């Protein structure tokens, strides 16, 4: 891995930790469900939602959209 890639990853992970730390100071006055008050809920929800979308695209939609390489249509 190159040095520039390592630097980009360091910045990315530092921002993730910073945002997670700021989550402590955000008031949750309009939450409808109990789990919305959990620390880091929205970050975890976003991460797992993204992972689910990738798996849906890879294993659900890819076989439908892809065609054989031999076909010249």
XYZ file of N, CA and C in Angstrom:
219
model
N 0.853 -1.169 0.000
C 0.000 0.000 0.000
C 0.901 1.235 0.000
N 0.568 2.179 -0.868
C 1.400 3.370 -0.989
C 1.179 4.313 0.201
N 2.089 5.252 0.332
C 2.029 6.200 1.442
C 0.818 7.108 1.330
N 0.461 7.497 0.109
C -0.707 8.377 -0.048
C -1.995 7.651 0.330
N -2.075 6.356 0.023
C -3.242 5.573 0.415
C -3.324 5.456 1.923
N -2.198 5.248 2.555
C -2.172 5.170 4.022
C -2.609 6.489 4.643
N -2.176 7.598 4.061
C -2.569 8.911 4.584
C -4.067 9.146 4.417
N -4.610 8.758 3.279
C -6.048 8.919 3.056
C -6.831 8.086 4.051
N -6.393 6.851 4.301
C -7.076 5.997 5.272
C -6.969 6.555 6.683
N -5.832 7.120 7.033
C -5.677 7.742 8.355
C -6.650 8.898 8.529
N -6.768 9.732 7.508
C -7.700 10.858 7.574
C -9.132 10.346 7.678
N -9.469 9.330 6.880
C -10.813 8.769 6.901
C -11.162 8.217 8.275
N -10.284 7.398 8.843
C -10.569 6.806 10.150
C -10.564 7.853 11.255
N -9.740 8.871 11.126
C -9.754 9.955 12.107
C -11.082 10.703 12.070
N -11.596 10.938 10.872
C -12.898 11.598 10.758
C -14.016 10.726 11.321
N -13.934 9.423 11.105
C -14.940 8.516 11.669
C -14.942 8.576 13.190
N -13.763 8.570 13.798
C -13.660 8.651 15.255
C -14.154 10.009 15.740
N -13.831 11.071 15.023
C -14.284 12.411 15.403
C -15.806 12.509 15.356
N -16.403 11.998 14.303
C -17.862 12.051 14.186
C -18.515 11.212 15.271
N -17.940 10.066 15.572
C -18.484 9.231 16.641
C -18.358 9.927 17.993
N -17.291 10.677 18.196
C -17.120 11.427 19.434
C -18.099 12.583 19.554
N -18.411 13.232 18.441
C -19.361 14.338 18.442
C -20.771 13.829 18.722
N -21.019 12.562 18.435
C -22.341 11.968 18.641
C -22.788 12.066 20.108
N -21.854 12.170 21.019
C -22.185 12.285 22.443
C -22.905 13.603 22.719
N -22.566 14.651 21.991
C -23.078 15.990 22.267
C -24.334 16.347 21.477
N -24.797 15.455 20.619
C -25.990 15.725 19.818
C -27.225 15.352 20.628
N -28.117 16.306 20.870
C -29.323 15.979 21.641
C -30.296 15.135 20.821
N -30.905 14.182 21.472
C -31.869 13.298 20.808
C -33.255 13.569 21.412
N -33.848 14.661 21.023
C -35.127 15.046 21.617
C -36.324 14.558 20.809
N -36.135 14.226 19.554
C -37.265 13.851 18.706
C -37.206 12.392 18.260
N -36.638 11.541 19.061
C -36.547 10.139 18.657
C -37.882 9.432 18.922
N -38.221 8.551 18.022
C -39.479 7.820 18.120
C -39.297 6.432 18.722
N -38.111 5.867 18.556
C -37.835 4.511 19.025
C -36.679 4.525 20.001
N -36.610 3.536 20.853
C -35.583 3.462 21.896
C -34.191 3.367 21.289
N -34.031 2.577 20.212
C -32.708 2.351 19.645
C -32.143 3.600 18.966
N -32.955 4.588 18.693
C -32.439 5.836 18.126
C -31.598 6.612 19.139
N -31.734 6.318 20.398
C -30.955 6.991 21.435
C -29.629 6.301 21.719
N -29.401 5.140 21.141
C -28.149 4.418 21.382
C -26.980 5.190 20.774
N -25.867 5.129 21.468
C -24.647 5.804 21.029
C -24.125 5.135 19.758
N -23.954 5.889 18.691
C -23.420 5.378 17.443
C -24.417 4.610 16.597
N -25.697 4.715 16.910
C -26.712 3.949 16.176
C -26.735 4.318 14.703
N -26.737 5.599 14.381
C -26.869 6.009 12.985
C -25.638 5.626 12.160
N -24.473 5.665 12.749
C -23.274 5.221 12.040
C -23.308 3.735 11.749
N -23.702 2.935 12.742
C -23.801 1.488 12.545
C -24.907 1.152 11.554
N -26.024 1.846 11.649
C -27.137 1.621 10.719
C -26.712 1.929 9.285
N -26.026 3.026 9.094
C -25.550 3.387 7.755
C -24.549 2.387 7.221
N -23.635 1.922 8.070
C -22.631 0.953 7.635
C -23.279 -0.358 7.219
N -24.149 -0.891 8.062
C -24.780 -2.169 7.736
C -25.736 -2.048 6.555
N -26.376 -0.904 6.396
C -27.231 -0.693 5.234
C -26.413 -0.694 3.952
N -25.253 -0.085 3.986
C -24.375 -0.063 2.816
C -23.897 -1.473 2.477
N -23.529 -2.247 3.490
C -23.092 -3.623 3.262
C -24.221 -4.445 2.646
N -25.430 -4.288 3.137
C -26.574 -5.023 2.588
C -26.811 -4.622 1.135
N -26.703 -3.338 0.811
C -26.893 -2.900 -0.573
C -25.835 -3.483 -1.503
N -24.598 -3.591 -1.039
C -23.546 -4.185 -1.860
C -23.843 -5.649 -2.133
N -24.273 -6.387 -1.113
C -24.598 -7.802 -1.313
C -25.817 -7.982 -2.216
N -26.790 -7.122 -2.103
C -27.949 -7.195 -2.996
C -27.514 -6.945 -4.438
N -26.655 -5.955 -4.636
C -26.195 -5.649 -5.983
C -25.335 -6.772 -6.547
N -24.502 -7.363 -5.710
C -23.569 -8.386 -6.193
C -24.260 -9.709 -6.466
N -25.095 -10.165 -5.562
C -25.682 -11.495 -5.686
C -27.121 -11.487 -6.192
N -27.796 -10.368 -6.131
C -29.184 -10.308 -6.569
C -29.339 -9.695 -7.944
N -28.707 -8.542 -8.169
C -28.896 -7.830 -9.423
C -27.871 -8.179 -10.487
N -26.678 -8.532 -10.084
C -25.629 -8.824 -11.065
C -25.992 -9.970 -11.987
N -26.512 -11.093 -11.481
C -26.892 -12.171 -12.407
C -27.996 -11.763 -13.385
N -28.837 -10.821 -13.000
C -29.919 -10.374 -13.880
C -29.379 -9.459 -14.981
N -28.444 -8.581 -14.628
C -27.970 -7.562 -15.551
C -26.849 -8.064 -16.457
N -25.993 -8.939 -15.953
C -24.832 -9.402 -16.717
C -25.254 -10.286 -17.878
N -24.435 -10.271 -18.919
C -24.631 -11.182 -20.033
C -23.292 -11.845 -20.353
N -23.318 -12.898 -21.138
C -22.101 -13.633 -21.467
C -21.158 -12.764 -22.285
N -19.854 -12.986 -22.141
C -18.868 -12.230 -22.886
C -18.862 -12.641 -24.352
N -19.283 -13.845 -24.655
C -19.266 -14.364 -26.009
C -20.356 -13.746 -26.886
N -21.364 -13.184 -26.277
C -22.494 -12.628 -27.012
C -22.126 -11.275 -27.597
N -22.317 -11.093 -28.909
C -22.014 -9.823 -29.571
C -23.266 -9.032 -29.893
N -24.280 -9.158 -29.150
C -25.539 -8.476 -29.415
C -25.543 -7.078 -28.876
